Tab-separated table of C-alpha atoms in Angstrom:
chain	number	residue	atom	x	y	z
V	22	MET	CA	42.766	5.245	-42.240
V	23	THR	CA	42.080	5.903	-45.890
V	24	VAL	CA	41.193	9.308	-47.308
V	25	ARG	CA	37.712	7.965	-48.037
V	26	ARG	CA	37.149	7.292	-44.304
V	27	ALA	CA	39.193	10.213	-42.943
V	28	LEU	CA	37.129	12.945	-44.629
V	29	PRO	CA	33.741	12.021	-43.058
V	30	ALA	CA	35.393	11.409	-39.679
V	31	GLY	CA	37.134	14.782	-39.847
V	32	LEU	CA	33.923	16.569	-40.833
V	33	ALA	CA	32.049	14.934	-37.970
V	34	ALA	CA	34.749	15.986	-35.486
V	35	LEU	CA	34.681	19.550	-36.855
V	36	ALA	CA	30.885	19.693	-36.522
V	37	LEU	CA	31.143	18.502	-32.926
V	38	VAL	CA	33.771	21.138	-32.076
V	39	VAL	CA	31.683	23.906	-33.686
V	40	THR	CA	28.611	22.759	-31.780
V	41	MET	CA	30.479	22.762	-28.446
V	42	VAL	CA	32.073	26.162	-29.094
V	43	THR	CA	28.786	27.792	-30.030
V	44	GLY	CA	27.126	26.496	-26.881
V	45	LEU	CA	24.579	24.249	-28.554
V	46	TRP	CA	26.062	21.194	-26.814
V	47	PRO	CA	26.295	21.188	-23.000
V	48	ALA	CA	29.758	21.083	-21.498
V	49	SER	CA	30.671	17.854	-19.757
V	50	GLY	CA	28.990	17.525	-16.401
V	51	GLN	CA	26.241	20.000	-17.296
V	52	ALA	CA	22.695	19.052	-18.181
V	53	ALA	CA	21.105	20.462	-21.272
V	54	HIS	CA	18.771	23.327	-20.431
V	55	HIS	CA	15.217	22.793	-21.600
V	56	PRO	CA	12.597	25.186	-20.266
V	57	ALA	CA	9.840	22.876	-19.025
V	58	ALA	CA	6.316	23.936	-18.354
V	59	HIS	CA	5.261	24.243	-14.739
V	60	PRO	CA	2.711	21.698	-13.550
V	61	GLY	CA	-0.707	22.982	-14.421
V	62	SER	CA	0.688	25.356	-17.079
V	63	HIS	CA	-0.659	24.655	-20.535
V	64	ALA	CA	0.952	27.606	-22.345
V	65	ALA	CA	4.094	25.674	-23.351
V	66	ARG	CA	2.324	22.387	-24.096
V	67	THR	CA	1.854	21.147	-27.636
V	68	VAL	CA	0.000	18.113	-28.972
V	69	ASP	CA	3.364	16.406	-29.529
V	70	ASP	CA	4.287	16.838	-25.850
V	71	VAL	CA	1.324	14.830	-24.529
V	72	LEU	CA	2.157	11.130	-24.196
V	73	TYR	CA	0.659	7.926	-22.919
V	74	PHE	CA	3.248	6.047	-20.814
V	75	ASP	CA	2.847	2.290	-21.026
V	76	MET	CA	3.715	-0.305	-18.379
V	77	TYR	CA	7.381	-0.117	-19.418
V	78	ALA	CA	7.430	3.727	-19.131
V	79	HIS	CA	7.705	4.208	-22.879
V	80	GLY	CA	5.938	7.409	-23.853
V	81	ARG	CA	3.857	7.306	-26.996
V	82	LYS	CA	1.725	9.857	-28.800
V	83	GLU	CA	-1.642	8.407	-29.911
V	84	PRO	CA	-0.743	4.758	-29.266
V	85	ARG	CA	-2.356	2.308	-31.702
V	86	ARG	CA	-1.894	-0.607	-29.262
V	87	ILE	CA	-1.903	-0.732	-25.454
V	88	PHE	CA	-0.936	-3.885	-23.586
V	89	LEU	CA	-2.738	-4.349	-20.260
V	90	THR	CA	-0.512	-7.116	-18.852
V	91	ALA	CA	3.078	-8.153	-19.446
V	92	ASN	CA	2.477	-11.733	-20.554
V	93	SER	CA	-0.197	-12.884	-23.011
V	94	GLY	CA	-3.117	-11.120	-21.373
V	95	PRO	CA	-5.717	-8.765	-22.819
V	96	TYR	CA	-4.737	-5.725	-24.859
V	97	LEU	CA	-6.232	-2.934	-26.955
V	98	LYS	CA	-5.447	-2.668	-30.674
V	99	LYS	CA	-6.361	-0.681	-33.786
V	100	ILE	CA	-6.931	2.428	-31.674
V	101	THR	CA	-7.763	5.670	-33.459
V	102	TRP	CA	-7.817	8.893	-31.460
V	103	LYS	CA	-9.749	12.146	-31.467
V	104	HIS	CA	-8.764	15.291	-29.580
V	105	TRP	CA	-5.264	14.042	-28.623
V	106	GLY	CA	-3.390	16.623	-26.582
V	107	THR	CA	-6.553	18.204	-25.145
V	108	GLU	CA	-7.894	17.626	-21.632
V	109	LYS	CA	-9.954	14.696	-22.921
V	110	ALA	CA	-8.772	12.322	-25.652
V	111	VAL	CA	-11.084	9.603	-26.912
V	112	GLY	CA	-9.888	6.486	-28.674
V	113	ARG	CA	-11.854	3.745	-30.354
V	114	GLY	CA	-10.416	0.303	-30.913
V	115	VAL	CA	-10.681	-3.410	-30.242
V	116	TYR	CA	-10.245	-5.129	-26.875
V	117	VAL	CA	-8.584	-8.510	-27.409
V	118	SER	CA	-8.824	-11.174	-24.681
V	119	ASP	CA	-7.895	-14.363	-26.505
V	120	CYS	CA	-5.507	-15.847	-23.949
V	121	ALA	CA	-6.163	-19.331	-22.551
V	122	SER	CA	-7.433	-18.031	-19.204
V	123	CYS	CA	-9.351	-15.013	-20.587
V	124	PRO	CA	-13.148	-15.161	-20.568
V	125	PRO	CA	-14.943	-14.797	-23.916
V	126	PRO	CA	-15.774	-13.002	-26.104
V	127	ALA	CA	-12.242	-12.747	-27.465
V	128	HIS	CA	-12.772	-9.505	-29.446
V	129	ARG	CA	-14.947	-6.542	-28.438
V	130	LYS	CA	-15.177	-2.913	-29.450
V	131	ALA	CA	-13.765	-0.532	-26.871
V	132	VAL	CA	-13.842	3.188	-26.164
V	133	ILE	CA	-10.764	4.522	-24.365
V	134	THR	CA	-10.933	7.876	-22.578
V	135	LEU	CA	-7.819	9.651	-21.283
V	136	ARG	CA	-8.307	12.770	-19.149
V	137	THR	CA	-6.484	15.473	-17.218
V	138	VAL	CA	-3.124	16.430	-18.742
V	139	VAL	CA	-0.304	16.887	-16.242
V	140	ALA	CA	3.343	17.929	-16.646
V	141	CYS	CA	5.860	15.144	-15.982
V	142	ALA	CA	8.501	16.476	-13.602
V	143	ASP	CA	11.138	13.863	-14.478
V	144	VAL	CA	10.645	13.959	-18.269
V	145	VAL	CA	11.691	17.198	-19.962
V	146	ASP	CA	8.992	18.822	-22.082
V	147	ALA	CA	6.564	15.895	-21.598
V	148	HIS	CA	3.004	15.781	-20.393
V	149	ALA	CA	0.814	12.749	-19.730
V	150	TYR	CA	-2.781	11.912	-19.191
V	151	LYS	CA	-3.440	11.338	-15.498
V	152	LYS	CA	-6.621	9.233	-15.731
V	153	GLY	CA	-7.728	6.495	-18.101
V	154	ARG	CA	-10.896	4.476	-18.547
V	155	VAL	CA	-12.026	1.777	-20.974
V	156	VAL	CA	-15.640	0.929	-21.779
V	157	LEU	CA	-16.241	-2.358	-23.599
V	158	ALA	CA	-19.129	-2.990	-25.997
V	159	GLU	CA	-20.118	-6.022	-23.929
V	160	PRO	CA	-18.993	-7.583	-20.636
V	161	ASP	CA	-17.064	-10.819	-20.097
V	162	GLU	CA	-19.222	-13.882	-20.536
V	163	GLY	CA	-21.192	-14.338	-17.306
V	164	GLY	CA	-20.284	-10.853	-16.063
V	165	THR	CA	-21.938	-7.456	-16.039
V	166	ASP	CA	-19.038	-5.005	-15.717
V	167	ARG	CA	-18.007	-3.344	-18.989
V	168	THR	CA	-15.805	-0.561	-17.569
V	169	PHE	CA	-12.306	-0.627	-16.104
V	170	ALA	CA	-9.590	1.875	-15.186
V	171	LEU	CA	-6.626	2.149	-17.533
V	172	PRO	CA	-3.283	2.823	-15.851
V	173	ALA	CA	-2.119	6.321	-16.796
V	174	GLY	CA	0.142	9.115	-15.609
V	175	CYS	CA	3.817	10.019	-15.740
V	176	PRO	CA	6.469	7.305	-15.436
V	177	PRO	CA	7.798	6.659	-11.936
V	178	SER	CA	10.958	8.557	-11.007
């Protein structure tokens, strides 16, 4: 190993040792301690802690796009949010249903409402919206229903 490579590697090793000695890094076999809020407790919650978990259990703050099916089905895009992190977040965006089997119209305005923030027991320092609802500007061609439930909540354990 050359001096050019040895110096950064040595500094990284030294930083790791200092971190372990000072207790900032958990010892092997120990979990890091993060004080999580109790379910129903909002004192420790911040706007950054509130997430929307998608169908793949990826948590996102103020998602700009939400896929409703795994393969080429309808989705929501260009979402802008108001009141994120509160008990009721409202997003406005576009519902896209341009797949071969999707009924027209292919693009419609949509209002997304997420409600009821809950603490996620299996995700440290994370909260999620428990309920979701989408209202479309117009129904599917030939239909009358403009509202549907949006899957929401904490990821499965």
